[in-house]
Structures are given as C-alpha cells and as structure tokens.
GROMACS .gro file of C-alpha atoms in nm:
model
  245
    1UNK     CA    1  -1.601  -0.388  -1.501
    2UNK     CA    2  -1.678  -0.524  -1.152
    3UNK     CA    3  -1.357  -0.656  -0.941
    4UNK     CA    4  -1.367  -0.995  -0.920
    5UNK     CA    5  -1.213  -1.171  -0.591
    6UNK     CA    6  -1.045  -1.515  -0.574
    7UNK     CA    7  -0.785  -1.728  -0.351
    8UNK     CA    8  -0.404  -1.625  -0.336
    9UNK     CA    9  -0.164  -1.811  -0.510
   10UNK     CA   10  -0.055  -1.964  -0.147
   11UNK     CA   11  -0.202  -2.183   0.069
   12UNK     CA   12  -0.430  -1.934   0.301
   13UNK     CA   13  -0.546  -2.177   0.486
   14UNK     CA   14  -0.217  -2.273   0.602
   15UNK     CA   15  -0.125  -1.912   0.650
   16UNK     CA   16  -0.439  -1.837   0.887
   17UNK     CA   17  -0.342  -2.174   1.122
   18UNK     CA   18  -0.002  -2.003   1.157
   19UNK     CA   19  -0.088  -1.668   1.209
   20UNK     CA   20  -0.309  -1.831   1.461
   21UNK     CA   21  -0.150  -2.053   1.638
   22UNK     CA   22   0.125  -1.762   1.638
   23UNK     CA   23  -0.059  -1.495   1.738
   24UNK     CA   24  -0.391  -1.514   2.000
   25UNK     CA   25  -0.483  -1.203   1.886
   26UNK     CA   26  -0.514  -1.258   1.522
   27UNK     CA   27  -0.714  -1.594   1.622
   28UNK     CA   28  -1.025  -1.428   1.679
   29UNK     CA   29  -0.996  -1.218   1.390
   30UNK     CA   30  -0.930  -1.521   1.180
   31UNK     CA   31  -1.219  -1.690   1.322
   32UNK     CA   32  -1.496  -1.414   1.282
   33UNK     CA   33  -1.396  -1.181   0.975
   34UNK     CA   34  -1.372  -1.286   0.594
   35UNK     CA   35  -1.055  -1.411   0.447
   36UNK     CA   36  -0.806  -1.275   0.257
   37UNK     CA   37  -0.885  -1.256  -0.040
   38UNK     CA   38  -0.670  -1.170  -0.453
   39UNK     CA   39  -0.841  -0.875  -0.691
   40UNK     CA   40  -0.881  -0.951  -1.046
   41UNK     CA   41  -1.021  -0.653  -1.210
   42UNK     CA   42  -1.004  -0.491  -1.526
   43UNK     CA   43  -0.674  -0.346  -1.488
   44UNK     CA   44  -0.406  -0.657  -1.461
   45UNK     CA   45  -0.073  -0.567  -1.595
   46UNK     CA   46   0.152  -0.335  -1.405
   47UNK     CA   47   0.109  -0.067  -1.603
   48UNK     CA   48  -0.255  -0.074  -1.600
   49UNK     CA   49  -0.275  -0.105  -1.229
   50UNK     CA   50  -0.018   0.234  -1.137
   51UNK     CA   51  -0.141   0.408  -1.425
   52UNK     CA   52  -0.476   0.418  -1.237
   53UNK     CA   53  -0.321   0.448  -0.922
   54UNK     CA   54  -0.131   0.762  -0.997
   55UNK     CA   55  -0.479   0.892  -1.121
   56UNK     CA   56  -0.655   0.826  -0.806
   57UNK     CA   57  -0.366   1.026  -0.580
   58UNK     CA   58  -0.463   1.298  -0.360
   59UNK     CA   59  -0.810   1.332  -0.448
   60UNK     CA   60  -1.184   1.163  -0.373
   61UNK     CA   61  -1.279   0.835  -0.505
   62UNK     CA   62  -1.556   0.975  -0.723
   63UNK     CA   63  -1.376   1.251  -0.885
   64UNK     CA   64  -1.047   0.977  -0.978
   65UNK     CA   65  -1.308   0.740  -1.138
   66UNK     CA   66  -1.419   1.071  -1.345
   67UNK     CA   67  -1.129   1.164  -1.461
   68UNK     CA   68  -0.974   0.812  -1.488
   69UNK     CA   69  -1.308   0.756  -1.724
   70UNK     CA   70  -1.164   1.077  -1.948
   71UNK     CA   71  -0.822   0.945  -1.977
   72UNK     CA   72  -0.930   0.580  -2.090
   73UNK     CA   73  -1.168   0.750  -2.334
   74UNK     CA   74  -0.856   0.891  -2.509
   75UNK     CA   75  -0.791   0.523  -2.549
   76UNK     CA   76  -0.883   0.361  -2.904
   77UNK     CA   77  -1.001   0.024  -2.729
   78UNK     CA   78  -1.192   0.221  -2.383
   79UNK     CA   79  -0.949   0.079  -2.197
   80UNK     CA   80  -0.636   0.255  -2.054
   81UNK     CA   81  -0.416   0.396  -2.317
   82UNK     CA   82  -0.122   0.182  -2.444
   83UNK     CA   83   0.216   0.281  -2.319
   84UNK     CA   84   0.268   0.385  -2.705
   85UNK     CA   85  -0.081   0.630  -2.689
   86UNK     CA   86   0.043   0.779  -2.341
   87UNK     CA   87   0.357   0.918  -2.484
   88UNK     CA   88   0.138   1.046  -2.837
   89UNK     CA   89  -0.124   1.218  -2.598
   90UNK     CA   90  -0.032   1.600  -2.573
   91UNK     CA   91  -0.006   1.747  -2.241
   92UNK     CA   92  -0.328   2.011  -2.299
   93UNK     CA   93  -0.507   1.708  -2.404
   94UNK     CA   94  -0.454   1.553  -2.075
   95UNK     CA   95  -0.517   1.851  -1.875
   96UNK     CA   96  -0.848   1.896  -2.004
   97UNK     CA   97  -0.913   1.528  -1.892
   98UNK     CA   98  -0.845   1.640  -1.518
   99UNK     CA   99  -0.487   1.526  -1.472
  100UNK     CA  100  -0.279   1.816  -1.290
  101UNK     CA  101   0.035   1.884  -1.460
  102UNK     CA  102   0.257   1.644  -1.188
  103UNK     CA  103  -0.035   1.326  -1.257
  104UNK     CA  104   0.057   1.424  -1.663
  105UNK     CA  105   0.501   1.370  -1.579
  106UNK     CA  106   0.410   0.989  -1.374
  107UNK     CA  107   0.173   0.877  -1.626
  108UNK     CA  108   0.414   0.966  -1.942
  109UNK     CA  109   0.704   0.816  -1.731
  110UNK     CA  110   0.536   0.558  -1.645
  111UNK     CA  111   0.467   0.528  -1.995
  112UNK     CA  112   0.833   0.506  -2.122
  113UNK     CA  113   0.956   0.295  -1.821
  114UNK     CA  114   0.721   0.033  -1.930
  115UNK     CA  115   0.887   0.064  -2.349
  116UNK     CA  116   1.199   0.024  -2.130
  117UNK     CA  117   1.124  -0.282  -1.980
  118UNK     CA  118   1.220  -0.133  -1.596
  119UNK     CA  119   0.818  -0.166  -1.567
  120UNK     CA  120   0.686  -0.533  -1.606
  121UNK     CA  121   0.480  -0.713  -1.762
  122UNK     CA  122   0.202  -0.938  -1.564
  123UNK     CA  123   0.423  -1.246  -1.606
  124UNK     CA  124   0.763  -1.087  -1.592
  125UNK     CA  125   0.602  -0.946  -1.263
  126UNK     CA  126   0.489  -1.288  -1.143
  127UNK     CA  127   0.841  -1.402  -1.174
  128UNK     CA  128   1.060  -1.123  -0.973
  129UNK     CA  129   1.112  -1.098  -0.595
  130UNK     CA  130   0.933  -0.837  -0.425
  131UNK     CA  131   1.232  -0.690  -0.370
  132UNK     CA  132   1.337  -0.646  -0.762
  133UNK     CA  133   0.949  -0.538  -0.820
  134UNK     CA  134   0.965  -0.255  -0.578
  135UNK     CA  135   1.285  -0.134  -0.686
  136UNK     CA  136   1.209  -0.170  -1.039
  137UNK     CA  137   0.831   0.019  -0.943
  138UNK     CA  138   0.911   0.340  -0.719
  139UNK     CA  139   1.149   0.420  -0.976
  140UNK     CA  140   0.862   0.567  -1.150
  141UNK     CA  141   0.812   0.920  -1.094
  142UNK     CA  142   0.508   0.972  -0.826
  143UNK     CA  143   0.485   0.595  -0.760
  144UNK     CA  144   0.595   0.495  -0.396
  145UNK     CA  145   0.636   0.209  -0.191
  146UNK     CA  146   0.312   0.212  -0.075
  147UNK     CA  147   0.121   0.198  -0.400
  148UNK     CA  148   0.385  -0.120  -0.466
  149UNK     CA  149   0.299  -0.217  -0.181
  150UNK     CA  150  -0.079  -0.256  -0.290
  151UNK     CA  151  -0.019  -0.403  -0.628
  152UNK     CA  152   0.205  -0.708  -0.476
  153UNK     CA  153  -0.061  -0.722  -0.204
  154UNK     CA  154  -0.405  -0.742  -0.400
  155UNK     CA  155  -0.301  -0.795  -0.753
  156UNK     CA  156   0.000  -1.075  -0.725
  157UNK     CA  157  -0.120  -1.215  -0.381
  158UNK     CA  158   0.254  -1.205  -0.245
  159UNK     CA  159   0.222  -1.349   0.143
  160UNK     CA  160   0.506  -1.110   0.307
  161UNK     CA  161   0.433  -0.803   0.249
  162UNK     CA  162   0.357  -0.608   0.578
  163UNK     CA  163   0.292  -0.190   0.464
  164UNK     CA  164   0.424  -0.002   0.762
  165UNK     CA  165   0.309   0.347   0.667
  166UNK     CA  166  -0.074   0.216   0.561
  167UNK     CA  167  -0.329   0.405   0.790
  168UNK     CA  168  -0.514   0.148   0.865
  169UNK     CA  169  -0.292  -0.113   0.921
  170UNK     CA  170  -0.120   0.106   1.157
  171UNK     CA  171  -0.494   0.232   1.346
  172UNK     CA  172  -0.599  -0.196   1.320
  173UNK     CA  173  -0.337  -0.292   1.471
  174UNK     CA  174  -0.381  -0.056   1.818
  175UNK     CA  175  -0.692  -0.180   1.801
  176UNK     CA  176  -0.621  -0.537   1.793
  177UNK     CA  177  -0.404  -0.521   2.037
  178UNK     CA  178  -0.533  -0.276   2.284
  179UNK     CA  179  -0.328   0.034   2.214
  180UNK     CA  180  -0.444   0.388   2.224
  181UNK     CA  181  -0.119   0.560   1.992
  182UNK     CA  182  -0.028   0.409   1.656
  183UNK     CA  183   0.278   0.218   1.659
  184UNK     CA  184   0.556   0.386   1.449
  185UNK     CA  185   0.670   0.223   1.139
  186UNK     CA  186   0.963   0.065   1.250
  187UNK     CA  187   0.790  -0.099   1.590
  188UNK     CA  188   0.535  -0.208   1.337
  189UNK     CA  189   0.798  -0.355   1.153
  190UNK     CA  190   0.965  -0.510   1.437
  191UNK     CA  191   0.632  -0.652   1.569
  192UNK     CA  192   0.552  -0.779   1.208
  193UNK     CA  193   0.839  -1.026   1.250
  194UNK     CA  194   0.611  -1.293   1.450
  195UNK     CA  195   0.389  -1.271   1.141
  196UNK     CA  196   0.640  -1.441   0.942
  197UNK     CA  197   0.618  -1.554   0.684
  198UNK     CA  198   0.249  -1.407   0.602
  199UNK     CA  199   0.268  -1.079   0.663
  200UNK     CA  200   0.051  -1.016   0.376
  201UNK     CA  201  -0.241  -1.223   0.570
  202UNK     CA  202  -0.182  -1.010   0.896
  203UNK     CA  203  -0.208  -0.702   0.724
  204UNK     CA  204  -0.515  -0.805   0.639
  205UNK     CA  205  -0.672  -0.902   0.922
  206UNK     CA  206  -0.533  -0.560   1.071
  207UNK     CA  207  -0.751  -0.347   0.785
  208UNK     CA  208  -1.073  -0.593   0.924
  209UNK     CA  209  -0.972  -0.551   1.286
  210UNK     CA  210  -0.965  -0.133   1.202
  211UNK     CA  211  -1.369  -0.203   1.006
  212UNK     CA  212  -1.510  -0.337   1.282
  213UNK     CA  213  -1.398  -0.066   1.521
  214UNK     CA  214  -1.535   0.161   1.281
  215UNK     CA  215  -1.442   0.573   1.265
  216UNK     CA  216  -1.585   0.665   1.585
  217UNK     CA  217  -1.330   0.455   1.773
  218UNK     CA  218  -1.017   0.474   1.563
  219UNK     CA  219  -1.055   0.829   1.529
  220UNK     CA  220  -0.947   0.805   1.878
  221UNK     CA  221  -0.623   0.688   1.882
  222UNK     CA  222  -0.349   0.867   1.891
  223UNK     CA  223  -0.090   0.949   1.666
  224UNK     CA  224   0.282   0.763   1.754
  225UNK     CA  225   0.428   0.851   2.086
  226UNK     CA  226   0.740   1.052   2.074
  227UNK     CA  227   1.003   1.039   2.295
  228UNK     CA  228   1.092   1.358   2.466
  229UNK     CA  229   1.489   1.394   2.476
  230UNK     CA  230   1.475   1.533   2.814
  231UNK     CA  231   1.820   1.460   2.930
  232UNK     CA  232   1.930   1.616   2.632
  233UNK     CA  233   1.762   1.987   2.623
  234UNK     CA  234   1.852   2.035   2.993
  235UNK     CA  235   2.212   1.948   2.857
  236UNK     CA  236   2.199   2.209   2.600
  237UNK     CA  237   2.056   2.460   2.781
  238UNK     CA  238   2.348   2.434   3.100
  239UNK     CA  239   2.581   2.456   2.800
  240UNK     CA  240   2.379   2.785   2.690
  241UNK     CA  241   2.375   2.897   3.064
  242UNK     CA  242   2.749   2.821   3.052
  243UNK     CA  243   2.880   3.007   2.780
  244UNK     CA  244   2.661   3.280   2.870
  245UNK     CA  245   2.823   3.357   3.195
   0.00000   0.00000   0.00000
C-alpha cells in the first residue's frame, strides 16, 4: 500500500512562525522546503509499525521489504501476523523467511509485550506522554530510542521530539548552521532547547536542510570534535616519571 501523508495533529503553521521567528536559520528553510508532514501507511498500530522496523534493521531497503513480504505472507489476512500468529510461528519457519535468529527473539517479544499490554494500542498510544511511550517501547528487546523516536515522530505527529543520535539530523544541522564537525548529542540537545516547543518541526527541517546539501557535501563533515585532555596525560605521565625514579 502506498504511504499516504497528511497534517500533524498540531497547529504547523503555528509551529513554523515560531521556529521562525526563533530561529533565522530555520526561516529560510521554512520558507523554501516542504512542510512537515504525518505518515499514514499500512502499518498503524504500534505493533505493526516496530514489527516492521525490527525487520528493516541492519540491512538494505530492498532486501527488508523482501523479507518483510515473507513474514506477512505467513499471515492469514497478508498483512503482518497478529501478536497471537507471531508467538504460533516456529523459529525454522521464520528463518527460512530471512529473519536472523536475534530479528526472530524482538519480533516474538514484541509479540508477547503487546498480549501484555506494555506495547499499545493506536489509541492507548495516542493517549500516553512520550515519555510513558518510550519507556513502555525500548523495553522491547532490539527496539531503541531511536526507532521510538520515529514512530512518535511520523506516525503520532508528537511536536517535541528532537532525535539526537539521527544521522541526519545531526549532518543537517552543521549544515544549517555552518559547521564542518557534527555536534555531539548532548550540544544537540542543548541547542534543541530554542526549538521549544517543536522540536519535532526542527528536526525536520534539519533532515531537508541535510537533502539539499546532498552526499557530496555532507560526506564532508566531520565526525564530533573531541576534546583532548591535555592537562591531564602530561599529569599522568610526571606521576609515571615520578614513581619511576
């Protein structure tokens, strides 16, 4: 089924004047990229949307859709298997699908997490902070906060979520702002506080800033600087020096 795109639950437009009038920078961007913008694809529920996630990890695009195919096959509607089917499907089963043997322990946790009730539904989801939702999320095995991150970002259209470890947020961000190293999470986070309280849009605009630059500039910059603790190794070594003699 093709993804279909519609308005967050906020008011965007209110969120791009303030981000704007905030933030020079993300003015332009605002101005002369498209906006922000919810997915609503086949997969909706919580479960739905990690149980393909965990199937896309680590490997191409093409080859997840594959083997995601394989494992919704197994399914008695086409879709993705129930939590119920998940648990019934035998490990070999699975394997011959694609799914290494760590993809087969997430998905059948997963699985029993949702019975449990720690994993949402769509409208229990729509109802918790994104605090309780991440919590209640990366306590899945092989799910972490970044593929929450995603989900509250694109799926529930939170506006404050700001994903300090995302690539690209991280490589649009030097780029909006002139930088030639990454910032490292925690400046990111720091820097992120001006963005309040639409962090969500400003991520966003940082993923279009990092497009337009395209690869052959942002392969360019530089990984996060690192500070050198010079005072401290010529400290240890007179202490080496010291005890030597």
């Amino acid at each position: 089924m093709t993804t279909k795109y519609e308005l967050p639950p906020f008011d965007l437009r209110t969120a791009m004047d303030t981000l704007a009038t905030q933030d020079p920078a993300l003015a332009s961007l605002i101005r002369e990229t498209q906006e922000f913008r919810v997915e609503r694809g086949s997969a909706e529920s919580p479960y739905e949307v990690l149980l393909e996630a965990i199937a896309y990890q680590s490997i191409s695009g093409k080859a997840a859709a594959t083997i995601y195919g394989r494992i919704k096959a197994l399914s008695a509607t086409g879709r993705a298997p129930t939590p119920q089917e998940m648990l019934k499907l035998r490990k070999p089963v699975l394997r011959k699908a694609g799914l290494s043997g760590a993809k087969i322990l997430a998905m059948k946790d997963l699985a029993k997490k949702t019975l449990d009730g720690v994993v949402p539904t769509l409208e229990q989801a729509e109802k918790l902070s994104d605090e309780e939702l991440v919590k209640r999320l990366v306590s899945v095995r092989g799910i972490g906060a970044w593929t929450v991150e995603m989900f509250l970002i694109f799926r529930l259209g939170r506006p404050d979520i700001l994903p300090i470890h995302d690539l690209g947020v991280k490589k649009g961000w030097s780029v909006a702002y002139g930088k030639k190293h990454m910032p490292k999470p925690k400046e990111l986070l720091a820097f992120g506080e001006r963005w309040r309280p639409y962090r969500t849009v400003a991520s966003w605009y940082m993923w279009r800033a990092f497009d337009r630059a395209g690869y052959a500039a942002t392969n360019k910059i530089r990984p996060a600087k690192v500070r050198k603790r010079r005072k401290q190794t010529a400290t240890r070594s007179k202490t080496r020096r010291g005890n030597a003699s």
